[in-house]
């Protein structure tokens, strides 16, 4: 059995790590579309085509269920893929909904009408494509009323992380937080809406201040997947070991992934 986890690059490894800790007996097939990363600067049609190809690759690998561990793909492609219809027995889930359910204090699948929630000012940090898609605001509006959302497109952060340049990533995060706080001086909560950003969570927290609750996705997605598989045990797919695939250079991607997760990760060619 295996579940597919897809990201444009290394960011989805934050989700994979949390899933592997929460569900140690579940095999995972991780696919990084490294050759086309970053997705966050591409247009929505481009992201849709790339995401479709990647998901099909994971289905071919025996994964009936694929998690888009990429907010950019979740925001720009997931809804259109679902509207176009998925092959029988296949499912694709994104990473937005578990986060919004946590923010709005809802249980999984609670489809009751939108209501007032504790937070009123929410800052969202994400890639330019995710911000442009406005998927976060759309999903939030289904569940909450009276929440003011300010989104900041964090250009350059994903490239810096993929290149292992954490000094540049640190400086960019601080300047994006500054820009956000000029538009919304007192956010109560901040959403890290890109799976690369958990790596920079301490910098976000430091720049935002201790009063701001920072929501990061990995553990929320892992918990939500565990819950989903209890309700859909048949969606664990086929496969007998966890593997890592990349459309890029496996040697280079393995080195960067090992540095990223601080444990040995070996990628093969997709
Ligand atoms: N880590 C991804 C996300 O969550 C993708 C970033 C990118 O490729 O630009 O948005």
PDB file of C-alpha atoms and ligand atoms in Angstrom:
ATOM      1  CA  UNK A   1       0.000   0.000   0.000  1.00  0.00           C
ATOM      2  CA  UNK A   2       1.195   3.517  -0.729  1.00  0.00           C
ATOM      3  CA  UNK A   3      -0.152   7.037  -0.717  1.00  0.00           C
ATOM      4  CA  UNK A   4       1.291   9.603  -3.133  1.00  0.00           C
ATOM      5  CA  UNK A   5       2.639  12.925  -1.930  1.00  0.00           C
ATOM      6  CA  UNK A   6       3.334  15.553  -4.549  1.00  0.00           C
ATOM      7  CA  UNK A   7       5.168  18.868  -4.472  1.00  0.00           C
ATOM      8  CA  UNK A   8       6.975  20.969  -7.049  1.00  0.00           C
ATOM      9  CA  UNK A   9      10.165  20.487  -5.045  1.00  0.00           C
ATOM     10  CA  UNK A  10      11.356  19.888  -1.503  1.00  0.00           C
ATOM     11  CA  UNK A  11       8.655  21.715   0.469  1.00  0.00           C
ATOM     12  CA  UNK A  12       6.286  18.737   0.528  1.00  0.00           C
ATOM     13  CA  UNK A  13       8.927  16.831   2.488  1.00  0.00           C
ATOM     14  CA  UNK A  14       7.718  18.764   5.556  1.00  0.00           C
ATOM     15  CA  UNK A  15       4.329  17.093   5.020  1.00  0.00           C
ATOM     16  CA  UNK A  16       5.888  13.696   4.220  1.00  0.00           C
ATOM     17  CA  UNK A  17       7.901  13.818   7.436  1.00  0.00           C
ATOM     18  CA  UNK A  18       4.829  14.580   9.545  1.00  0.00           C
ATOM     19  CA  UNK A  19       2.803  11.835   7.767  1.00  0.00           C
ATOM     20  CA  UNK A  20       5.634   9.293   8.235  1.00  0.00           C
ATOM     21  CA  UNK A  21       5.714  10.088  11.986  1.00  0.00           C
ATOM     22  CA  UNK A  22       1.929   9.920  12.374  1.00  0.00           C
ATOM     23  CA  UNK A  23       1.440   6.805  10.161  1.00  0.00           C
ATOM     24  CA  UNK A  24       4.738   4.863  10.398  1.00  0.00           C
ATOM     25  CA  UNK A  25       3.335   1.751   8.650  1.00  0.00           C
ATOM     26  CA  UNK A  26       2.039   3.615   5.607  1.00  0.00           C
ATOM     27  CA  UNK A  27       4.237   3.533   2.501  1.00  0.00           C
ATOM     28  CA  UNK A  28       4.589   6.822   0.677  1.00  0.00           C
ATOM     29  CA  UNK A  29       5.622   7.708  -2.851  1.00  0.00           C
ATOM     30  CA  UNK A  30       6.994  11.245  -2.905  1.00  0.00           C
ATOM     31  CA  UNK A  31       7.225  13.008  -6.247  1.00  0.00           C
ATOM     32  CA  UNK A  32       9.124  16.285  -6.656  1.00  0.00           C
ATOM     33  CA  UNK A  33       8.685  18.008 -10.012  1.00  0.00           C
ATOM     34  CA  UNK A  34      12.077  19.621  -9.473  1.00  0.00           C
ATOM     35  CA  UNK A  35      12.666  20.336 -13.140  1.00  0.00           C
ATOM     36  CA  UNK A  36       9.643  22.665 -13.217  1.00  0.00           C
ATOM     37  CA  UNK A  37      10.002  24.185  -9.708  1.00  0.00           C
ATOM     38  CA  UNK A  38       9.100  26.737  -8.538  1.00  0.00           C
ATOM     39  CA  UNK A  39       5.411  26.601  -9.486  1.00  0.00           C
ATOM     40  CA  UNK A  40       4.598  29.798  -7.595  1.00  0.00           C
ATOM     41  CA  UNK A  41       5.618  32.069 -10.457  1.00  0.00           C
ATOM     42  CA  UNK A  42       3.722  30.114 -13.171  1.00  0.00           C
ATOM     43  CA  UNK A  43       0.229  30.823 -14.478  1.00  0.00           C
ATOM     44  CA  UNK A  44      -2.768  28.722 -13.456  1.00  0.00           C
ATOM     45  CA  UNK A  45      -3.029  26.718 -16.739  1.00  0.00           C
ATOM     46  CA  UNK A  46       0.617  25.809 -16.582  1.00  0.00           C
ATOM     47  CA  UNK A  47       0.292  24.685 -12.939  1.00  0.00           C
ATOM     48  CA  UNK A  48      -2.819  22.644 -13.839  1.00  0.00           C
ATOM     49  CA  UNK A  49      -1.010  20.777 -16.649  1.00  0.00           C
ATOM     50  CA  UNK A  50       2.071  20.072 -14.557  1.00  0.00           C
ATOM     51  CA  UNK A  51      -0.007  18.937 -11.584  1.00  0.00           C
ATOM     52  CA  UNK A  52      -2.140  16.626 -13.784  1.00  0.00           C
ATOM     53  CA  UNK A  53       1.006  14.967 -15.172  1.00  0.00           C
ATOM     54  CA  UNK A  54       2.492  14.504 -11.712  1.00  0.00           C
ATOM     55  CA  UNK A  55      -0.697  13.061 -10.231  1.00  0.00           C
ATOM     56  CA  UNK A  56      -1.037  10.636 -13.171  1.00  0.00           C
ATOM     57  CA  UNK A  57       2.565   9.514 -12.554  1.00  0.00           C
ATOM     58  CA  UNK A  58       1.674   8.767  -8.911  1.00  0.00           C
ATOM     59  CA  UNK A  59      -1.489   6.876  -9.888  1.00  0.00           C
ATOM     60  CA  UNK A  60       0.670   4.790 -12.254  1.00  0.00           C
ATOM     61  CA  UNK A  61       2.909   4.023  -9.264  1.00  0.00           C
ATOM     62  CA  UNK A  62      -0.070   2.370  -7.506  1.00  0.00           C
ATOM     63  CA  UNK A  63      -1.191   5.324  -5.356  1.00  0.00           C
ATOM     64  CA  UNK A  64      -4.999   5.603  -5.426  1.00  0.00           C
ATOM     65  CA  UNK A  65      -4.841   8.609  -3.127  1.00  0.00           C
ATOM     66  CA  UNK A  66      -2.560  11.566  -3.877  1.00  0.00           C
ATOM     67  CA  UNK A  67      -1.976  14.442  -1.468  1.00  0.00           C
ATOM     68  CA  UNK A  68      -1.030  17.704  -3.154  1.00  0.00           C
ATOM     69  CA  UNK A  69       1.543  18.768  -0.539  1.00  0.00           C
ATOM     70  CA  UNK A  70       1.834  22.012  -2.454  1.00  0.00           C
ATOM     71  CA  UNK A  71      -0.429  24.972  -1.790  1.00  0.00           C
ATOM     72  CA  UNK A  72       0.276  26.379  -5.216  1.00  0.00           C
ATOM     73  CA  UNK A  73      -1.019  23.219  -6.942  1.00  0.00           C
ATOM     74  CA  UNK A  74      -3.874  22.949  -4.413  1.00  0.00           C
ATOM     75  CA  UNK A  75      -4.881  26.562  -5.053  1.00  0.00           C
ATOM     76  CA  UNK A  76      -4.480  26.676  -8.831  1.00  0.00           C
ATOM     77  CA  UNK A  77      -5.262  23.116  -9.957  1.00  0.00           C
ATOM     78  CA  UNK A  78      -7.152  20.955  -7.456  1.00  0.00           C
ATOM     79  CA  UNK A  79     -10.619  22.365  -7.966  1.00  0.00           C
ATOM     80  CA  UNK A  80     -10.305  22.242 -11.770  1.00  0.00           C
ATOM     81  CA  UNK A  81      -9.050  18.627 -11.657  1.00  0.00           C
ATOM     82  CA  UNK A  82     -11.984  17.616  -9.464  1.00  0.00           C
ATOM     83  CA  UNK A  83     -14.477  19.449 -11.694  1.00  0.00           C
ATOM     84  CA  UNK A  84     -13.047  17.692 -14.778  1.00  0.00           C
ATOM     85  CA  UNK A  85     -13.588  14.352 -13.001  1.00  0.00           C
ATOM     86  CA  UNK A  86     -11.055  11.872 -11.650  1.00  0.00           C
ATOM     87  CA  UNK A  87     -10.688   8.251 -12.816  1.00  0.00           C
ATOM     88  CA  UNK A  88     -12.786   5.723 -10.868  1.00  0.00           C
ATOM     89  CA  UNK A  89     -11.281   4.854  -7.494  1.00  0.00           C
ATOM     90  CA  UNK A  90      -8.749   7.712  -7.528  1.00  0.00           C
ATOM     91  CA  UNK A  91      -8.717  10.658  -5.125  1.00  0.00           C
ATOM     92  CA  UNK A  92      -6.691  13.846  -4.857  1.00  0.00           C
ATOM     93  CA  UNK A  93      -6.668  15.902  -1.666  1.00  0.00           C
ATOM     94  CA  UNK A  94      -5.130  19.327  -1.062  1.00  0.00           C
ATOM     95  CA  UNK A  95      -3.513  20.956   1.941  1.00  0.00           C
ATOM     96  CA  UNK A  96      -5.753  24.009   2.429  1.00  0.00           C
ATOM     97  CA  UNK A  97      -8.805  22.537   4.075  1.00  0.00           C
ATOM     98  CA  UNK A  98      -7.151  20.959   7.181  1.00  0.00           C
ATOM     99  CA  UNK A  99      -5.527  24.319   7.891  1.00  0.00           C
ATOM    100  CA  UNK A 100      -8.763  26.265   7.539  1.00  0.00           C
ATOM    101  CA  UNK A 101     -10.636  23.748   9.668  1.00  0.00           C
ATOM    102  CA  UNK A 102      -8.031  24.274  12.414  1.00  0.00           C
ATOM    103  CA  UNK A 103      -8.270  28.055  12.100  1.00  0.00           C
ATOM    104  CA  UNK A 104     -12.074  27.994  12.216  1.00  0.00           C
ATOM    105  CA  UNK A 105     -12.210  25.304  14.934  1.00  0.00           C
ATOM    106  CA  UNK A 106     -14.188  22.844  12.801  1.00  0.00           C
ATOM    107  CA  UNK A 107     -14.069  19.078  12.716  1.00  0.00           C
ATOM    108  CA  UNK A 108     -13.381  17.300   9.420  1.00  0.00           C
ATOM    109  CA  UNK A 109     -16.346  17.420   7.087  1.00  0.00           C
ATOM    110  CA  UNK A 110     -18.359  19.888   9.200  1.00  0.00           C
ATOM    111  CA  UNK A 111     -20.308  21.532   6.370  1.00  0.00           C
ATOM    112  CA  UNK A 112     -22.555  23.687   8.535  1.00  0.00           C
ATOM    113  CA  UNK A 113     -23.053  27.315   7.399  1.00  0.00           C
ATOM    114  CA  UNK A 114     -20.260  29.855   7.935  1.00  0.00           C
ATOM    115  CA  UNK A 115     -20.164  31.347  11.428  1.00  0.00           C
ATOM    116  CA  UNK A 116     -18.197  33.864  13.494  1.00  0.00           C
ATOM    117  CA  UNK A 117     -14.871  32.510  14.781  1.00  0.00           C
ATOM    118  CA  UNK A 118     -12.332  33.635  17.379  1.00  0.00           C
ATOM    119  CA  UNK A 119      -9.849  35.209  14.938  1.00  0.00           C
ATOM    120  CA  UNK A 120     -10.723  38.338  12.980  1.00  0.00           C
ATOM    121  CA  UNK A 121      -7.430  39.389  11.387  1.00  0.00           C
ATOM    122  CA  UNK A 122      -5.521  36.721   9.497  1.00  0.00           C
ATOM    123  CA  UNK A 123      -2.272  37.110   7.581  1.00  0.00           C
ATOM    124  CA  UNK A 124      -1.562  34.614   4.786  1.00  0.00           C
ATOM    125  CA  UNK A 125       1.955  34.093   3.433  1.00  0.00           C
ATOM    126  CA  UNK A 126       2.142  32.134   0.186  1.00  0.00           C
ATOM    127  CA  UNK A 127       3.597  32.015  -3.313  1.00  0.00           C
ATOM    128  CA  UNK A 128       2.464  34.614  -5.886  1.00  0.00           C
ATOM    129  CA  UNK A 129       0.314  31.988  -7.718  1.00  0.00           C
ATOM    130  CA  UNK A 130      -1.409  30.878  -4.494  1.00  0.00           C
ATOM    131  CA  UNK A 131      -2.187  34.471  -3.535  1.00  0.00           C
ATOM    132  CA  UNK A 132      -3.501  35.193  -7.065  1.00  0.00           C
ATOM    133  CA  UNK A 133      -5.809  32.139  -6.955  1.00  0.00           C
ATOM    134  CA  UNK A 134      -7.558  33.464  -3.778  1.00  0.00           C
ATOM    135  CA  UNK A 135      -8.334  29.841  -2.833  1.00  0.00           C
ATOM    136  CA  UNK A 136      -7.626  30.495   0.838  1.00  0.00           C
ATOM    137  CA  UNK A 137     -10.171  33.312   0.991  1.00  0.00           C
ATOM    138  CA  UNK A 138     -12.718  31.161  -0.912  1.00  0.00           C
ATOM    139  CA  UNK A 139     -12.351  28.147   1.399  1.00  0.00           C
ATOM    140  CA  UNK A 140     -12.436  30.380   4.472  1.00  0.00           C
ATOM    141  CA  UNK A 141     -15.632  32.124   3.311  1.00  0.00           C
ATOM    142  CA  UNK A 142     -17.397  28.698   3.219  1.00  0.00           C
ATOM    143  CA  UNK A 143     -16.665  28.304   6.935  1.00  0.00           C
ATOM    144  CA  UNK A 144     -16.312  31.698   8.649  1.00  0.00           C
ATOM    145  CA  UNK A 145     -17.770  35.185   8.533  1.00  0.00           C
ATOM    146  CA  UNK A 146     -16.251  38.497   9.570  1.00  0.00           C
ATOM    147  CA  UNK A 147     -12.621  37.474   9.063  1.00  0.00           C
ATOM    148  CA  UNK A 148     -10.325  40.047   7.498  1.00  0.00           C
ATOM    149  CA  UNK A 149      -7.615  38.344   5.394  1.00  0.00           C
ATOM    150  CA  UNK A 150      -4.470  40.037   4.125  1.00  0.00           C
ATOM    151  CA  UNK A 151      -2.329  37.915   1.803  1.00  0.00           C
ATOM    152  CA  UNK A 152       1.341  38.509   1.084  1.00  0.00           C
ATOM    153  CA  UNK A 153       2.956  37.006  -2.018  1.00  0.00           C
ATOM    154  CA  UNK A 154       6.406  35.919  -0.850  1.00  0.00           C
ATOM    155  CA  UNK A 155       8.459  36.099  -4.044  1.00  0.00           C
ATOM    156  CA  UNK A 156      11.896  34.482  -3.934  1.00  0.00           C
ATOM    157  CA  UNK A 157      11.542  32.492  -0.694  1.00  0.00           C
ATOM    158  CA  UNK A 158      10.974  29.098  -2.371  1.00  0.00           C
ATOM    159  CA  UNK A 159      13.944  29.592  -4.726  1.00  0.00           C
ATOM    160  CA  UNK A 160      16.199  30.530  -1.808  1.00  0.00           C
ATOM    161  CA  UNK A 161      15.126  27.436   0.177  1.00  0.00           C
ATOM    162  CA  UNK A 162      15.493  25.114  -2.852  1.00  0.00           C
ATOM    163  CA  UNK A 163      19.001  26.573  -3.363  1.00  0.00           C
ATOM    164  CA  UNK A 164      19.826  26.041   0.316  1.00  0.00           C
ATOM    165  CA  UNK A 165      20.465  29.787   0.761  1.00  0.00           C
ATOM    166  CA  UNK A 166      18.908  30.184   4.207  1.00  0.00           C
ATOM    167  CA  UNK A 167      20.452  33.624   4.807  1.00  0.00           C
ATOM    168  CA  UNK A 168      18.625  34.979   1.765  1.00  0.00           C
ATOM    169  CA  UNK A 169      15.439  33.101   2.763  1.00  0.00           C
ATOM    170  CA  UNK A 170      15.638  34.675   6.258  1.00  0.00           C
ATOM    171  CA  UNK A 171      16.032  38.207   4.823  1.00  0.00           C
ATOM    172  CA  UNK A 172      13.182  37.700   2.343  1.00  0.00           C
ATOM    173  CA  UNK A 173      10.814  36.353   5.006  1.00  0.00           C
ATOM    174  CA  UNK A 174      11.497  39.395   7.220  1.00  0.00           C
ATOM    175  CA  UNK A 175      10.873  41.814   4.359  1.00  0.00           C
ATOM    176  CA  UNK A 176       7.614  40.027   3.392  1.00  0.00           C
ATOM    177  CA  UNK A 177       6.440  40.120   7.033  1.00  0.00           C
ATOM    178  CA  UNK A 178       7.238  43.863   7.117  1.00  0.00           C
ATOM    179  CA  UNK A 179       5.230  44.409   3.931  1.00  0.00           C
ATOM    180  CA  UNK A 180       2.275  42.446   5.356  1.00  0.00           C
ATOM    181  CA  UNK A 181       2.341  44.369   8.633  1.00  0.00           C
ATOM    182  CA  UNK A 182       2.207  47.680   6.792  1.00  0.00           C
ATOM    183  CA  UNK A 183      -1.154  46.496   5.375  1.00  0.00           C
ATOM    184  CA  UNK A 184      -2.355  44.733   8.573  1.00  0.00           C
ATOM    185  CA  UNK A 185      -0.465  46.001  11.646  1.00  0.00           C
ATOM    186  CA  UNK A 186      -1.992  43.560  14.142  1.00  0.00           C
ATOM    187  CA  UNK A 187      -2.748  40.108  12.702  1.00  0.00           C
ATOM    188  CA  UNK A 188      -3.964  37.625  15.329  1.00  0.00           C
ATOM    189  CA  UNK A 189      -3.042  34.583  13.265  1.00  0.00           C
ATOM    190  CA  UNK A 190      -0.655  33.901  10.410  1.00  0.00           C
ATOM    191  CA  UNK A 191      -1.010  31.080   7.914  1.00  0.00           C
ATOM    192  CA  UNK A 192       2.151  29.666   6.352  1.00  0.00           C
ATOM    193  CA  UNK A 193       0.460  28.799   3.055  1.00  0.00           C
ATOM    194  CA  UNK A 194       3.416  27.137   1.359  1.00  0.00           C
ATOM    195  CA  UNK A 195       4.888  23.787   2.374  1.00  0.00           C
ATOM    196  CA  UNK A 196       8.408  25.199   2.107  1.00  0.00           C
ATOM    197  CA  UNK A 197       7.754  27.744   4.856  1.00  0.00           C
ATOM    198  CA  UNK A 198       7.663  25.438   7.930  1.00  0.00           C
ATOM    199  CA  UNK A 199      11.417  25.432   7.535  1.00  0.00           C
ATOM    200  CA  UNK A 200      11.344  29.174   8.243  1.00  0.00           C
ATOM    201  CA  UNK A 201       8.712  29.030  11.004  1.00  0.00           C
ATOM    202  CA  UNK A 202      11.047  30.502  13.661  1.00  0.00           C
ATOM    203  CA  UNK A 203      11.877  33.466  11.407  1.00  0.00           C
ATOM    204  CA  UNK A 204       8.172  34.102  10.677  1.00  0.00           C
ATOM    205  CA  UNK A 205       7.357  33.882  14.404  1.00  0.00           C
ATOM    206  CA  UNK A 206      10.236  36.184  15.353  1.00  0.00           C
ATOM    207  CA  UNK A 207       9.339  38.778  12.714  1.00  0.00           C
ATOM    208  CA  UNK A 208       5.600  38.647  13.511  1.00  0.00           C
ATOM    209  CA  UNK A 209       6.041  38.734  17.298  1.00  0.00           C
ATOM    210  CA  UNK A 210       5.099  36.244  19.992  1.00  0.00           C
ATOM    211  CA  UNK A 211       1.432  37.393  20.095  1.00  0.00           C
ATOM    212  CA  UNK A 212       0.684  36.079  16.606  1.00  0.00           C
ATOM    213  CA  UNK A 213      -0.384  32.418  16.377  1.00  0.00           C
ATOM    214  CA  UNK A 214       1.439  30.884  13.423  1.00  0.00           C
ATOM    215  CA  UNK A 215      -0.350  27.975  11.691  1.00  0.00           C
ATOM    216  CA  UNK A 216       1.893  25.585   9.814  1.00  0.00           C
ATOM    217  CA  UNK A 217       0.456  22.742   7.754  1.00  0.00           C
ATOM    218  CA  UNK A 218       2.479  19.575   8.125  1.00  0.00           C
ATOM    219  CA  UNK A 219       0.993  18.152  11.343  1.00  0.00           C
ATOM    220  CA  UNK A 220      -2.534  19.286  10.489  1.00  0.00           C
ATOM    221  CA  UNK A 221      -2.361  17.500   7.117  1.00  0.00           C
ATOM    222  CA  UNK A 222      -0.909  14.336   8.715  1.00  0.00           C
ATOM    223  CA  UNK A 223      -3.713  14.264  11.294  1.00  0.00           C
ATOM    224  CA  UNK A 224      -6.349  14.819   8.632  1.00  0.00           C
ATOM    225  CA  UNK A 225      -4.883  12.023   6.445  1.00  0.00           C
ATOM    226  CA  UNK A 226      -4.875   9.607   9.403  1.00  0.00           C
ATOM    227  CA  UNK A 227      -8.532  10.431   9.988  1.00  0.00           C
ATOM    228  CA  UNK A 228      -9.341  10.029   6.267  1.00  0.00           C
ATOM    229  CA  UNK A 229      -7.673   6.594   6.083  1.00  0.00           C
ATOM    230  CA  UNK A 230      -9.649   5.356   9.077  1.00  0.00           C
ATOM    231  CA  UNK A 231     -12.815   6.241   7.147  1.00  0.00           C
ATOM    232  CA  UNK A 232     -11.431   5.061   3.760  1.00  0.00           C
ATOM    233  CA  UNK A 233      -9.012   2.179   4.514  1.00  0.00           C
ATOM    234  CA  UNK A 234      -9.285   1.023   0.880  1.00  0.00           C
ATOM    235  CA  UNK A 235      -7.499   4.230  -0.279  1.00  0.00           C
ATOM    236  CA  UNK A 236      -4.058   3.153   0.983  1.00  0.00           C
ATOM    237  CA  UNK A 237      -3.108   2.020  -2.542  1.00  0.00           C
ATOM    238  CA  UNK A 238      -0.465  -0.501  -3.615  1.00  0.00           C
ATOM    239  CA  UNK A 239       3.286  -0.603  -3.038  1.00  0.00           C
ATOM    240  CA  UNK A 240       5.638  -2.220  -0.547  1.00  0.00           C
ATOM    241  CA  UNK A 241       8.122   0.512   0.393  1.00  0.00           C
ATOM    242  CA  UNK A 242       8.377   4.288   0.558  1.00  0.00           C
ATOM    243  CA  UNK A 243      10.161   5.825  -2.429  1.00  0.00           C
ATOM    244  CA  UNK A 244      11.240   9.279  -3.587  1.00  0.00           C
ATOM    245  CA  UNK A 245      11.018  10.306  -7.227  1.00  0.00           C
ATOM    246  CA  UNK A 246      12.124  13.482  -8.981  1.00  0.00           C
ATOM    247  CA  UNK A 247      11.844  14.848 -12.480  1.00  0.00           C
ATOM    248  CA  UNK A 248      15.192  16.584 -11.863  1.00  0.00           C
ATOM    249  CA  UNK A 249      18.722  15.336 -11.236  1.00  0.00           C
ATOM    250  CA  UNK A 250      18.360  12.616  -8.536  1.00  0.00           C
ATOM    251  CA  UNK A 251      21.870  13.131  -7.136  1.00  0.00           C
ATOM    252  CA  UNK A 252      21.450  16.873  -6.693  1.00  0.00           C
ATOM    253  CA  UNK A 253      17.893  16.554  -5.362  1.00  0.00           C
ATOM    254  CA  UNK A 254      18.972  13.806  -2.889  1.00  0.00           C
ATOM    255  CA  UNK A 255      21.737  16.052  -1.512  1.00  0.00           C
ATOM    256  CA  UNK A 256      19.387  18.982  -1.060  1.00  0.00           C
ATOM    257  CA  UNK A 257      16.617  16.825   0.423  1.00  0.00           C
ATOM    258  CA  UNK A 258      19.072  15.296   2.905  1.00  0.00           C
ATOM    259  CA  UNK A 259      20.143  18.798   3.995  1.00  0.00           C
ATOM    260  CA  UNK A 260      16.499  19.951   4.049  1.00  0.00           C
ATOM    261  CA  UNK A 261      15.206  17.144   6.310  1.00  0.00           C
ATOM    262  CA  UNK A 262      18.526  16.509   8.084  1.00  0.00           C
ATOM    263  CA  UNK A 263      18.253  12.750   7.379  1.00  0.00           C
ATOM    264  CA  UNK A 264      19.385  10.696   4.419  1.00  0.00           C
ATOM    265  CA  UNK A 265      16.909  10.787   1.538  1.00  0.00           C
ATOM    266  CA  UNK A 266      17.652   9.097  -1.786  1.00  0.00           C
ATOM    267  CA  UNK A 267      15.697  10.138  -4.867  1.00  0.00           C
ATOM    268  CA  UNK A 268      15.375   8.152  -8.103  1.00  0.00           C
ATOM    269  CA  UNK A 269      14.388   9.442 -11.538  1.00  0.00           C
ATOM    270  CA  UNK A 270      10.637   9.752 -12.073  1.00  0.00           C
TER     271      UNK A 270
HETATM  272  N1  LIG B   1       5.797  24.300  -1.635  1.00  0.00           N
HETATM  273  C1  LIG B   1       4.861  24.667  -2.615  1.00  0.00           C
HETATM  274  C2  LIG B   1       3.668  25.350  -2.018  1.00  0.00           C
HETATM  275  O1  LIG B   1       3.214  24.898  -0.987  1.00  0.00           O
HETATM  276  C3  LIG B   1       5.344  25.138  -3.943  1.00  0.00           C
HETATM  277  C4  LIG B   1       6.197  26.306  -4.055  1.00  0.00           C
HETATM  278  C5  LIG B   1       6.582  26.607  -5.502  1.00  0.00           C
HETATM  279  O2  LIG B   1       6.877  25.676  -6.257  1.00  0.00           O
HETATM  280  O3  LIG B   1       6.596  27.788  -5.841  1.00  0.00           O
HETATM  281  O4  LIG B   1       3.130  26.301  -2.550  1.00  0.00           O
END
